[in-house]
mmCIF file of N, CA and C in Angstrom:
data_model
loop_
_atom_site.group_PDB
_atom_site.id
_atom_site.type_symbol
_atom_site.label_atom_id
_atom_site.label_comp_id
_atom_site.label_asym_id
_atom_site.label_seq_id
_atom_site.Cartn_x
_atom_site.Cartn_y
_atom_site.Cartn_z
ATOM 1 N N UNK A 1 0.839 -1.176 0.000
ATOM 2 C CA UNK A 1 0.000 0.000 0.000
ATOM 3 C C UNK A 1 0.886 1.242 0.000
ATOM 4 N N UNK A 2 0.171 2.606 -0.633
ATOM 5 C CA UNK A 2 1.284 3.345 -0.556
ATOM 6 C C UNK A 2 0.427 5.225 -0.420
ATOM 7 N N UNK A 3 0.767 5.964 0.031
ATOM 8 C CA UNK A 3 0.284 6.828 1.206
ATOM 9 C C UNK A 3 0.672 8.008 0.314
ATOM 10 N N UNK A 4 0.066 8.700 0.155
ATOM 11 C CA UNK A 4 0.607 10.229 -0.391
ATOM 12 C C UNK A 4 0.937 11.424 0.651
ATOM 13 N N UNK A 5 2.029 12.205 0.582
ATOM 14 C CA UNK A 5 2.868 13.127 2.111
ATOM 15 C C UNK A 5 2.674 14.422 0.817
ATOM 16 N N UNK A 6 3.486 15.741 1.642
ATOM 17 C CA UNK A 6 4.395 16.794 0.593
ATOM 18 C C UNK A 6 5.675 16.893 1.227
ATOM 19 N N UNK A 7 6.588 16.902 0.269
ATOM 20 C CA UNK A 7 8.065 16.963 0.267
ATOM 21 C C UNK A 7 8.273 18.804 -0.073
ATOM 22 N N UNK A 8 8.579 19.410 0.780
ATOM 23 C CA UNK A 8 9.115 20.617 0.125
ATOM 24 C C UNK A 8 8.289 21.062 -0.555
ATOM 25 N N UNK A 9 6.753 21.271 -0.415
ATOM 26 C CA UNK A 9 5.211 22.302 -1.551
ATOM 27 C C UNK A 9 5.325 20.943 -2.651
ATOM 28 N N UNK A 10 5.858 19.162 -2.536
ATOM 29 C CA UNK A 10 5.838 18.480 -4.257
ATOM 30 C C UNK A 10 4.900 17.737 -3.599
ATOM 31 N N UNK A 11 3.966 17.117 -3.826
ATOM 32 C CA UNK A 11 3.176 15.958 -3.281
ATOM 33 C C UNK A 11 4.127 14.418 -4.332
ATOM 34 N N UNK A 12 3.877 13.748 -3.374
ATOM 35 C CA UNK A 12 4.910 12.697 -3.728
ATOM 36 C C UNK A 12 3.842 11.329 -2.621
ATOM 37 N N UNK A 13 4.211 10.101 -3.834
ATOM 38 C CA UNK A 13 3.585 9.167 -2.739
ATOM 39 C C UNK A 13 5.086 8.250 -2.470
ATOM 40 N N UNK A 14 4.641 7.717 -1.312
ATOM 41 C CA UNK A 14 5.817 6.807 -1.032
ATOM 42 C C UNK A 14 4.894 5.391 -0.222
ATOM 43 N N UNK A 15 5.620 4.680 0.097
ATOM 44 C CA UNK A 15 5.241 2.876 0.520
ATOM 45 C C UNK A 15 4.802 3.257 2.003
ATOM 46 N N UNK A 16 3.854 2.952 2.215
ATOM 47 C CA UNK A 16 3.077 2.779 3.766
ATOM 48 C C UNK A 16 4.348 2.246 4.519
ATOM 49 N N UNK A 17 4.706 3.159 5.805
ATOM 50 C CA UNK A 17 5.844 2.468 6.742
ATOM 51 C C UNK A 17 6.735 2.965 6.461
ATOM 52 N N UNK A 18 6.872 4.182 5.379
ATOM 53 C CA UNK A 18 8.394 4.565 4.876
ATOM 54 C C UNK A 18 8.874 5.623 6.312
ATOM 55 N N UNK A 19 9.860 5.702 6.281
ATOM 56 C CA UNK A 19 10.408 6.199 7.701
ATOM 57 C C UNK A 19 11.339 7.595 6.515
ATOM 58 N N UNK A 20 11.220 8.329 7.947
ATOM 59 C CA UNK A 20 12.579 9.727 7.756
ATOM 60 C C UNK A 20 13.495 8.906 6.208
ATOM 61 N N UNK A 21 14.111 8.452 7.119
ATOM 62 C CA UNK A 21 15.499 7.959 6.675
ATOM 63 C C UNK A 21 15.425 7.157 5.306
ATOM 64 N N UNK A 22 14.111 6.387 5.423
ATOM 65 C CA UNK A 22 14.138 5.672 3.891
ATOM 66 C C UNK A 22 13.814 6.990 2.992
ATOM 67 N N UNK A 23 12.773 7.658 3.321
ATOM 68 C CA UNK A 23 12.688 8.960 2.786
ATOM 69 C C UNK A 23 14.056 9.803 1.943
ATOM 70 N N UNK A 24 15.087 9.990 2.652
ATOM 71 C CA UNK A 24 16.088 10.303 2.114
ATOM 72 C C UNK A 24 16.951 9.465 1.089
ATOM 73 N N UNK A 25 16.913 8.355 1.512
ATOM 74 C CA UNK A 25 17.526 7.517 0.714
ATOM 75 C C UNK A 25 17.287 7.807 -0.694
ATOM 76 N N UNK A 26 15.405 7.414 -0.673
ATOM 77 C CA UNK A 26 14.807 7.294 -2.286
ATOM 78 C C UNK A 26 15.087 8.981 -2.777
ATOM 79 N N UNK A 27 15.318 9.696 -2.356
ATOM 80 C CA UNK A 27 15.455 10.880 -2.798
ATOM 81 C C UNK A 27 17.039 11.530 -3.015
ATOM 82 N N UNK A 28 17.915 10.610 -2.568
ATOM 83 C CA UNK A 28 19.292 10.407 -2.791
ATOM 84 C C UNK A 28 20.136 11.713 -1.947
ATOM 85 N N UNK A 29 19.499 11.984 -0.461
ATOM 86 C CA UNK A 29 20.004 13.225 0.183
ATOM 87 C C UNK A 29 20.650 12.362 1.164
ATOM 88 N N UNK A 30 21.824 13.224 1.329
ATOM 89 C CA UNK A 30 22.858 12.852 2.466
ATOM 90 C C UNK A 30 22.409 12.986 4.097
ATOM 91 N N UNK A 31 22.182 11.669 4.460
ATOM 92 C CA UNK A 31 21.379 12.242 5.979
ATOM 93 C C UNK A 31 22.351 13.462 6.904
ATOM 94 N N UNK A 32 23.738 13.515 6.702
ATOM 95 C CA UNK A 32 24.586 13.903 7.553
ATOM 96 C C UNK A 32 24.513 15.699 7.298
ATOM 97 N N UNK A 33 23.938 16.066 6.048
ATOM 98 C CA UNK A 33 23.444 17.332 4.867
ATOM 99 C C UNK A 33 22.565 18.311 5.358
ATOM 100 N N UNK A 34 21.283 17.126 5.978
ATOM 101 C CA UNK A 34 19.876 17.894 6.157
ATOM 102 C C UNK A 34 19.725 18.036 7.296
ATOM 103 N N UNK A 35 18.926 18.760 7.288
ATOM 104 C CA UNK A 35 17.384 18.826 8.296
ATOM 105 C C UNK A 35 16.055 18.820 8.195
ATOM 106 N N UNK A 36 15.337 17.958 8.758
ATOM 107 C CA UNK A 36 14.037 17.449 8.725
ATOM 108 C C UNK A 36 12.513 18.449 9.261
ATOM 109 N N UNK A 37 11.749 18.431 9.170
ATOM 110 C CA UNK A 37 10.863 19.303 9.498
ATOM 111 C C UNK A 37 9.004 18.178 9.508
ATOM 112 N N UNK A 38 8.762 17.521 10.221
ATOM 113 C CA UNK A 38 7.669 16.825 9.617
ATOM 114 C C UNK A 38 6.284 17.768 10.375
ATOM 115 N N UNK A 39 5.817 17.901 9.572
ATOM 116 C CA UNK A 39 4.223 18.868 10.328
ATOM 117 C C UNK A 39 4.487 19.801 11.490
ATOM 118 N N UNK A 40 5.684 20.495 10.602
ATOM 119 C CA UNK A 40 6.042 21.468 11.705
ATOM 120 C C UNK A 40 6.705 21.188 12.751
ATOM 121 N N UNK A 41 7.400 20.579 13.051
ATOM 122 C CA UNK A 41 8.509 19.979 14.220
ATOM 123 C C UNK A 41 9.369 19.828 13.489
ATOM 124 N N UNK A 42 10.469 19.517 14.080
ATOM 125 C CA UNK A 42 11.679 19.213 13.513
ATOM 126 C C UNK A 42 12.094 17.891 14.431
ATOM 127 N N UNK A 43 12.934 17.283 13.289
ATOM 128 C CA UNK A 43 12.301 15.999 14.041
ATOM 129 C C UNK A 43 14.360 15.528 13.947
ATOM 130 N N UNK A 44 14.848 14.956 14.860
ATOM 131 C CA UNK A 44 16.268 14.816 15.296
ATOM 132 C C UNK A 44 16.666 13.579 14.325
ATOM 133 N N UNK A 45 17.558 14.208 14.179
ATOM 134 C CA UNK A 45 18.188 12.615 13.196
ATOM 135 C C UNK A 45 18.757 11.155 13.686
ATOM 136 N N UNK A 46 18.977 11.200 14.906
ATOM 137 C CA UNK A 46 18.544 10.136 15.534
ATOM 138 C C UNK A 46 16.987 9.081 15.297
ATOM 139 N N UNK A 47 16.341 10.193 15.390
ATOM 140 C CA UNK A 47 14.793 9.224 15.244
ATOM 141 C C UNK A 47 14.470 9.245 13.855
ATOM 142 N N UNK A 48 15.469 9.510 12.951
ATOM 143 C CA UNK A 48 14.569 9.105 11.905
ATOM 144 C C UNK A 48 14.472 8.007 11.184
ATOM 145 N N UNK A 49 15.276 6.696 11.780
ATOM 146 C CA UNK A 49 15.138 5.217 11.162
ATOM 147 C C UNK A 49 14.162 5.155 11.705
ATOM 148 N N UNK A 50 13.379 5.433 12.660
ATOM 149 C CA UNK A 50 12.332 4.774 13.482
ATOM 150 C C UNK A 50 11.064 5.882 13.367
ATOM 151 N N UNK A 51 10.956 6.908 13.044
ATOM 152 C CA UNK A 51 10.099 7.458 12.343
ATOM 153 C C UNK A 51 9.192 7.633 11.003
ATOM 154 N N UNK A 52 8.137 6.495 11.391
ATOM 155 C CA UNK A 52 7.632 6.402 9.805
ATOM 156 C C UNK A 52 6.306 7.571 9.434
ATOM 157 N N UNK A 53 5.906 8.068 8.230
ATOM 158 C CA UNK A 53 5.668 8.899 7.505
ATOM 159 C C UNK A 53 3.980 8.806 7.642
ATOM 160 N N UNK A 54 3.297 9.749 7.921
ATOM 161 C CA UNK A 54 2.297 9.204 8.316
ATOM 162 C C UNK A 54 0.968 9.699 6.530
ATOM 163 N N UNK A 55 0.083 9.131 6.366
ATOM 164 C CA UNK A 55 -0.744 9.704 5.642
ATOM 165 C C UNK A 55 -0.577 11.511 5.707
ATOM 166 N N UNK A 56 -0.290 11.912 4.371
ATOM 167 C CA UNK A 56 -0.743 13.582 4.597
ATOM 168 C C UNK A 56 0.220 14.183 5.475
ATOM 169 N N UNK A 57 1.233 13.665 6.081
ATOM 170 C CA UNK A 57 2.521 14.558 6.444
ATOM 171 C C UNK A 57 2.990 15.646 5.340
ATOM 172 N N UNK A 58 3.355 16.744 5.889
ATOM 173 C CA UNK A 58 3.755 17.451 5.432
ATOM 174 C C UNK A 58 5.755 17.638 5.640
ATOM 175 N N UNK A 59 6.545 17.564 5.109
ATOM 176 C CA UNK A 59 7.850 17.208 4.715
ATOM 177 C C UNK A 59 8.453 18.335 4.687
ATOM 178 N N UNK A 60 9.410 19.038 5.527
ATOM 179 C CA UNK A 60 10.330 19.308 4.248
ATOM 180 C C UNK A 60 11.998 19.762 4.852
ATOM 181 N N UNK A 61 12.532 19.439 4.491
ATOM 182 C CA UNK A 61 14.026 19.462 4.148
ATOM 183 C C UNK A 61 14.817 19.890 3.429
ATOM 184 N N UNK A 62 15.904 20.805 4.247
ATOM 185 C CA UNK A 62 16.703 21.800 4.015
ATOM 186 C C UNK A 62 18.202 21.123 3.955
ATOM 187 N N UNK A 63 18.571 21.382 2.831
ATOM 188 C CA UNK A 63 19.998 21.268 2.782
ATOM 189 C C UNK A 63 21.040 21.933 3.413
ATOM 190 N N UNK A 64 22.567 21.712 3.461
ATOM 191 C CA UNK A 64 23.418 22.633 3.858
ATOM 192 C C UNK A 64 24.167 22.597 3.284
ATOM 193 N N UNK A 65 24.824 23.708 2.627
ATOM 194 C CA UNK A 65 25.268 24.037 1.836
ATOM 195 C C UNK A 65 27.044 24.326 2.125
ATOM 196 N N UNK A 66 28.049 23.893 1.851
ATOM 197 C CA UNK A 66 29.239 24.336 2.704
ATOM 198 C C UNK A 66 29.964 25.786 1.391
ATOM 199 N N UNK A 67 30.719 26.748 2.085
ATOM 200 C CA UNK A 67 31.088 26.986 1.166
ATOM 201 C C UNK A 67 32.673 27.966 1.581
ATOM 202 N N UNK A 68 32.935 28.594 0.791
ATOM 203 C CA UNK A 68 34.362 29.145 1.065
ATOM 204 C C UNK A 68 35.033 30.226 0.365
#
């Protein structure tokens, strides 16, 4: 089964149970990069193997940018 969220204003569906972290994966972002934001919280990168994605979450994630 598979659940529709928004990523950053994109509506995107992903697999019922998908967590933070698989989240990043399929989207090919460096967990060590971002920061997370789910329905307005910000959610620690610690919990995000164990944080799965709920119906209608709202997403979004900020990169960091290094520079010099």
């Amino acid at each position: 089964m598979r659940i529709d969220i928004v990523v950053n204003g994109e509506a995107r569906n992903v697999p019922e149970g998908q967590t933070i972290l698989g989240l990043l994966r399929q989207l090919e972002l460096d967990p060590a990069r971002v920061a997370v934001e789910m329905d307005r919280r910000i959610v620690k990168q610690p919990a995000w193997d164990q944080t799965r994605l709920p119906a209608g979450a709202r997403i979004e994630i900020v990169q960091f940018v290094g520079g010099g």
